[in-house]
Short mmCIF file of C-alpha atoms in Angstrom, two decimals:
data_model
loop_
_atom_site.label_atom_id
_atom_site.label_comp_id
_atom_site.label_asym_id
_atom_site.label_seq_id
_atom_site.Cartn_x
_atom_site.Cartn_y
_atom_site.Cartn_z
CA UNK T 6 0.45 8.00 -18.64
CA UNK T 7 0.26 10.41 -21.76
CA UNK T 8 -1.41 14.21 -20.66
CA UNK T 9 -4.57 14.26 -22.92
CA UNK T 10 -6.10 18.09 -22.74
CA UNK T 11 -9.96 17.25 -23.57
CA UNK T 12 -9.26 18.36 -27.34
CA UNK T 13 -6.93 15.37 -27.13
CA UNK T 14 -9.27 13.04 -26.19
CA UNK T 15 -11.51 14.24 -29.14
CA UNK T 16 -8.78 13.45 -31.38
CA UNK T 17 -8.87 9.93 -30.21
CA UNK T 18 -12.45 9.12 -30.06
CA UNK T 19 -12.57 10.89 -33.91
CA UNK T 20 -9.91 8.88 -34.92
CA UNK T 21 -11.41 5.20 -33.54
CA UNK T 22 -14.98 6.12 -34.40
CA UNK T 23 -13.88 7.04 -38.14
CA UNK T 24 -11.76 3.87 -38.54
CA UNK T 25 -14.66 1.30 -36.70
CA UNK T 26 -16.65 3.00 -39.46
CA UNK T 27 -14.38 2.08 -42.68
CA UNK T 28 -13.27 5.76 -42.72
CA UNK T 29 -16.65 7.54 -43.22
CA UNK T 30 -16.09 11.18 -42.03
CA UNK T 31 -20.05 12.04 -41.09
CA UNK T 32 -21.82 11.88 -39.05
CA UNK T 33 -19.47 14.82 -36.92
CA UNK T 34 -17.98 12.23 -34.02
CA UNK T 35 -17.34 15.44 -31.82
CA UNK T 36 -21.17 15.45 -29.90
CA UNK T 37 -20.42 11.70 -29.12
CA UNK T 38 -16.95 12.85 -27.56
CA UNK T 39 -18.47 15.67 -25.52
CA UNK T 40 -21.37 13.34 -24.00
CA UNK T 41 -18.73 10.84 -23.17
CA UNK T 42 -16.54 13.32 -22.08
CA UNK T 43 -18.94 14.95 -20.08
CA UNK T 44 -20.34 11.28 -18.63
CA UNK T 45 -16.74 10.68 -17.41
CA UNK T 46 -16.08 13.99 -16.00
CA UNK T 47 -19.58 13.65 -13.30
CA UNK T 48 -18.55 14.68 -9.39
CA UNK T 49 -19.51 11.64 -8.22
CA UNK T 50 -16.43 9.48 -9.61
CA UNK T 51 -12.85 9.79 -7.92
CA UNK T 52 -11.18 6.72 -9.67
CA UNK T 53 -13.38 6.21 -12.64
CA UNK T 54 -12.61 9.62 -14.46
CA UNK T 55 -11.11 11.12 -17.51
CA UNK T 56 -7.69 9.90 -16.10
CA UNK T 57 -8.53 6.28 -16.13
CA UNK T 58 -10.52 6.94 -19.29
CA UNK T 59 -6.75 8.16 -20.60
CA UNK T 60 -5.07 5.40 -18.61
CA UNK T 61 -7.20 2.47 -20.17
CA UNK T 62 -6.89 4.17 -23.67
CA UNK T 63 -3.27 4.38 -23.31
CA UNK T 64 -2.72 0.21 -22.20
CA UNK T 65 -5.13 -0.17 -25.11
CA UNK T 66 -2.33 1.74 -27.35
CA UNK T 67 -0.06 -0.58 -25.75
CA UNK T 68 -1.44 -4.04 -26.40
CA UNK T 69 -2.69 -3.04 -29.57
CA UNK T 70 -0.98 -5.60 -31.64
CA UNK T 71 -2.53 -8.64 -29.69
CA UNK T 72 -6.15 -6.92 -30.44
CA UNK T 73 -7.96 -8.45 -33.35
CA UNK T 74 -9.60 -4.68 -34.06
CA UNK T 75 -8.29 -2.61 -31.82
CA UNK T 76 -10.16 0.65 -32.85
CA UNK T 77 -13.57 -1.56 -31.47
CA UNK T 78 -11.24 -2.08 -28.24
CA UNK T 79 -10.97 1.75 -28.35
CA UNK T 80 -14.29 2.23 -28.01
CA UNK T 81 -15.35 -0.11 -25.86
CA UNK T 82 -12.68 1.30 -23.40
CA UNK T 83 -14.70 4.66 -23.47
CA UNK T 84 -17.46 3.10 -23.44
CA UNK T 85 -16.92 0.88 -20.27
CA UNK T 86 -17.67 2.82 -17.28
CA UNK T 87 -19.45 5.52 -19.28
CA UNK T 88 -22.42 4.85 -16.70
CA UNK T 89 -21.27 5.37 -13.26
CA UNK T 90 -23.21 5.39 -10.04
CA UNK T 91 -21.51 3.42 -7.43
CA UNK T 92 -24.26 3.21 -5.55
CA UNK T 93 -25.85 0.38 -8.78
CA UNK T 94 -24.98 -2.77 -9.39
CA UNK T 95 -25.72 -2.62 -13.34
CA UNK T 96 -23.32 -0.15 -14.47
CA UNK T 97 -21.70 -2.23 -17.05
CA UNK T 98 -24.72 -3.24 -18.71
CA UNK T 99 -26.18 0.32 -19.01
CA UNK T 100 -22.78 1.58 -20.13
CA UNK T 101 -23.19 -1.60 -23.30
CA UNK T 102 -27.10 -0.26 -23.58
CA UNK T 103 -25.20 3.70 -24.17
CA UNK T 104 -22.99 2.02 -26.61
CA UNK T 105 -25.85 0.00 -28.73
CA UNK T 106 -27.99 3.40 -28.77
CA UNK T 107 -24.88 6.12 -29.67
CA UNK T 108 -22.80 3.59 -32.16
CA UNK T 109 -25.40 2.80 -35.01
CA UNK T 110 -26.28 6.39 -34.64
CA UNK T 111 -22.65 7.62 -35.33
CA UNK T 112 -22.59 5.49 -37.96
CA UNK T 113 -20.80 2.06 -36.35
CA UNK T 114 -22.07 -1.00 -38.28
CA UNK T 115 -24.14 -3.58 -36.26
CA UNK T 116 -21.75 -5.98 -36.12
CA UNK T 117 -19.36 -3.37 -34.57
CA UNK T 118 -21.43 -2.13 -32.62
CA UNK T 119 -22.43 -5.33 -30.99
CA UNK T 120 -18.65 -6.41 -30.53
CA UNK T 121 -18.55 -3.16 -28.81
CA UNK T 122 -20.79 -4.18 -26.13
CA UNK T 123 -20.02 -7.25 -25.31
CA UNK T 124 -16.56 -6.06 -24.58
CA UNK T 125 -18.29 -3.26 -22.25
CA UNK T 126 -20.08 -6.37 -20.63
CA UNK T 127 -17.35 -8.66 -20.08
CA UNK T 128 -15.65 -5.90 -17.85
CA UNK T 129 -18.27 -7.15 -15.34
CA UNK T 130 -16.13 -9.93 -14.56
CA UNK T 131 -12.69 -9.66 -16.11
CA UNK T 132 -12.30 -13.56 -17.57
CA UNK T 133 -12.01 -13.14 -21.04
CA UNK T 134 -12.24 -16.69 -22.79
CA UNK T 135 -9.53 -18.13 -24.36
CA UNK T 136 -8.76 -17.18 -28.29
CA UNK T 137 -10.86 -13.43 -27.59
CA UNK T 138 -8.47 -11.54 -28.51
CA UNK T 139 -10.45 -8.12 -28.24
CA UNK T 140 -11.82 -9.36 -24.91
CA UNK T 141 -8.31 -10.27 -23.22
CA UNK T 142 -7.13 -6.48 -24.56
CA UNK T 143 -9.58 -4.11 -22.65
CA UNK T 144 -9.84 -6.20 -19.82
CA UNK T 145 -5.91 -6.20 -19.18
CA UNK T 146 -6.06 -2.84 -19.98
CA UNK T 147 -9.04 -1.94 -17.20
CA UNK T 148 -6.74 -3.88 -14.69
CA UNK T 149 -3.32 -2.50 -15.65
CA UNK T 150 -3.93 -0.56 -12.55
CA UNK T 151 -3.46 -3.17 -10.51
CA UNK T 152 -0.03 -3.68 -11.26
CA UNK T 153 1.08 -0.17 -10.51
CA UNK T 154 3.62 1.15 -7.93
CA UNK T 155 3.12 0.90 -4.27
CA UNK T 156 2.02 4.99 -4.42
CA UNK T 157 -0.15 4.92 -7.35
CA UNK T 158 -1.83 1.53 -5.86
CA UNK T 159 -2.72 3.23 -2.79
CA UNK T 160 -3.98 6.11 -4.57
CA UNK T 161 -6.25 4.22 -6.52
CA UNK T 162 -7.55 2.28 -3.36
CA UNK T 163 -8.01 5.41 -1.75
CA UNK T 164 -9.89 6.57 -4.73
CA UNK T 165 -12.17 3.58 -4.75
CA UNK T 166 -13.02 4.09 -0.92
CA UNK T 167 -14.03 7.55 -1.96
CA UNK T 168 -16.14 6.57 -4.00
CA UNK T 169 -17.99 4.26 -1.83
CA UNK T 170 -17.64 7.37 1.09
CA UNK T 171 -21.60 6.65 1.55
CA UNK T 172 -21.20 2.95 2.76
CA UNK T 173 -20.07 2.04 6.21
CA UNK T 174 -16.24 0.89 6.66
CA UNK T 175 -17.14 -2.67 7.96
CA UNK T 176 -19.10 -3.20 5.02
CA UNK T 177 -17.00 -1.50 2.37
CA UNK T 178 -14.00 -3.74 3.71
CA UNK T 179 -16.28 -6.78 3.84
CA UNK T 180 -17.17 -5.89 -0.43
CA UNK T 181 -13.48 -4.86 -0.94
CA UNK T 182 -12.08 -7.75 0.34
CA UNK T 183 -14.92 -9.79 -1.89
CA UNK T 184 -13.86 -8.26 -4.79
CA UNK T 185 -10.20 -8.73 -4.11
CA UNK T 186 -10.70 -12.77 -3.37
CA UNK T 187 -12.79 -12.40 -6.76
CA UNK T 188 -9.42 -11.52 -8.40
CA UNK T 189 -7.53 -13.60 -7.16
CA UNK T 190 -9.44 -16.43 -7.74
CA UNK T 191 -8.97 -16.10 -11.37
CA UNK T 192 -6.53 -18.64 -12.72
CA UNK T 193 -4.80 -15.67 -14.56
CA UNK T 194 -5.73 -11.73 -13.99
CA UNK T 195 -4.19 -10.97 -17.58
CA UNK T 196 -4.56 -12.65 -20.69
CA UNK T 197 -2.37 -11.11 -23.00
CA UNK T 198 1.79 -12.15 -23.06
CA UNK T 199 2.57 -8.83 -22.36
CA UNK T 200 -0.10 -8.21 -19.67
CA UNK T 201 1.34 -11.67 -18.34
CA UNK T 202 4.76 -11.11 -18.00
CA UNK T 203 5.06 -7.45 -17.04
CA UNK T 204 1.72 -6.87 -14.51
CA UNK T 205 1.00 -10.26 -13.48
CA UNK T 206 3.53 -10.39 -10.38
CA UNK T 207 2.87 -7.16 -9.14
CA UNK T 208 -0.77 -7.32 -9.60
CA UNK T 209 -1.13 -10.64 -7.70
CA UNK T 210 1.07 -8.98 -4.97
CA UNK T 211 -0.88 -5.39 -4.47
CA UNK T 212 -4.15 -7.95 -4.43
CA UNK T 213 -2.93 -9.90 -1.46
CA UNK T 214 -1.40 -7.32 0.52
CA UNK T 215 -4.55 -5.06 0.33
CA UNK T 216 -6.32 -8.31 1.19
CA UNK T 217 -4.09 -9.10 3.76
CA UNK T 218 -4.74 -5.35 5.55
CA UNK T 219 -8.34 -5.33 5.03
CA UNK T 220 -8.82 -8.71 6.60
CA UNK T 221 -6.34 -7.42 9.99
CA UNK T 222 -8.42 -4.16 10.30
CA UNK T 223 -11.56 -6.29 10.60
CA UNK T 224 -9.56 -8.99 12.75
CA UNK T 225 -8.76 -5.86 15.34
CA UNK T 226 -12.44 -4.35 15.85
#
């Protein structure tokens, strides 16, 4: 994962937020950054930080070429989890409501902007339709995680318990394991050829096996 210093990051929200508006310099896209910035940096988040903000923006750079506007995919990835209270079910749709108030504002068409939220809403779910392009990018992206090393996927889970520290362990293993059947349900967890080939396997694998141990920990109580 590329090191992004927070003047970084401003770099790359100036440069998607000039290009989603046909290269229009003003309004200044630096107060958006810092608000977004300073939404992703809030105590409460352990996973969901300025590190997955650089990790999603980063697969984004990645799949790029399968994106039919990638800068939109851009900033829909900061965009996505820009609301974050785990403790809510409607994070995803406030984060699209931030995006349809802050776009047109910063000087994002209306067609962009809407694009932009529906990607931030179909991160609810994951199952981008066939032929959405956009779609398919950002959510393989979000879910590149999945796929990662046997370290970095239990640092992530552990991440994810943290930030659910406030709900009971037989019910945050009864929700994880939910989420994980969720998953795997899905006739494919990535949509793009890339995301297919290379994080497919290893994604479907770190699913079951943290299925697998959340369902014997219950099994031993």
């Amino acid at each position: 994962m590329t090191a992004t210093t927070p003047r970084d990051l401003r770099r790359r929200w100036a440069r998607a937020l000039v290009a989603a508006r046909g290269g229009a310099a003003e309004p200044d896209p630096t107060p958006y950054a810092d608000n977004l910035l300073d939404r992703w940096g809030e105590p409460q988040r352990r996973y969901h930080t300025t590190e997955h903000l650089v990790a999603v923006l980063d697969r984004v750079d990645t799949l790029a070429p399968y994106a039919q506007d990638p800068q939109l995919v851009r900033l829909a990835a900061w965009f996505h989890d820009a609301v974050y209270h785990p403790e809510r079910s409607e994070n995803e749709e406030r984060s699209a409501r931030l995006a349809e108030r802050a776009l047109p504002e910063a000087g994002v068409s209306p067609e962009a902007t809407a694009e932009v939220a529906r990607l931030v809403r179909l991160t609810v779910t994951h199952a981008a339709v066939e032929g959405d392009a956009n779609g398919a990018v950002l959510c393989d992206a979000d879910l590149a995680v999945l796929a990662s090393g046997p370290e970095e996927y239990a640092a992530y889970a552990s991440a994810v318990r943290e930030e659910y520290r406030f709900v009971p362990d037989d019910a945050f293993r009864a929700g994880r394991a939910a989420v994980l059947r969720q998953l795997l349900d899905l006739p494919q967890l990535f949509r793009t050829p890339y995301g297919r080939s290379r994080w497919e396997p290893p994604a479907r694998a770190n699913l079951t096996a943290e299925l697998a141990e959340l369902t014997e920990s219950t099994a031993g109580e």
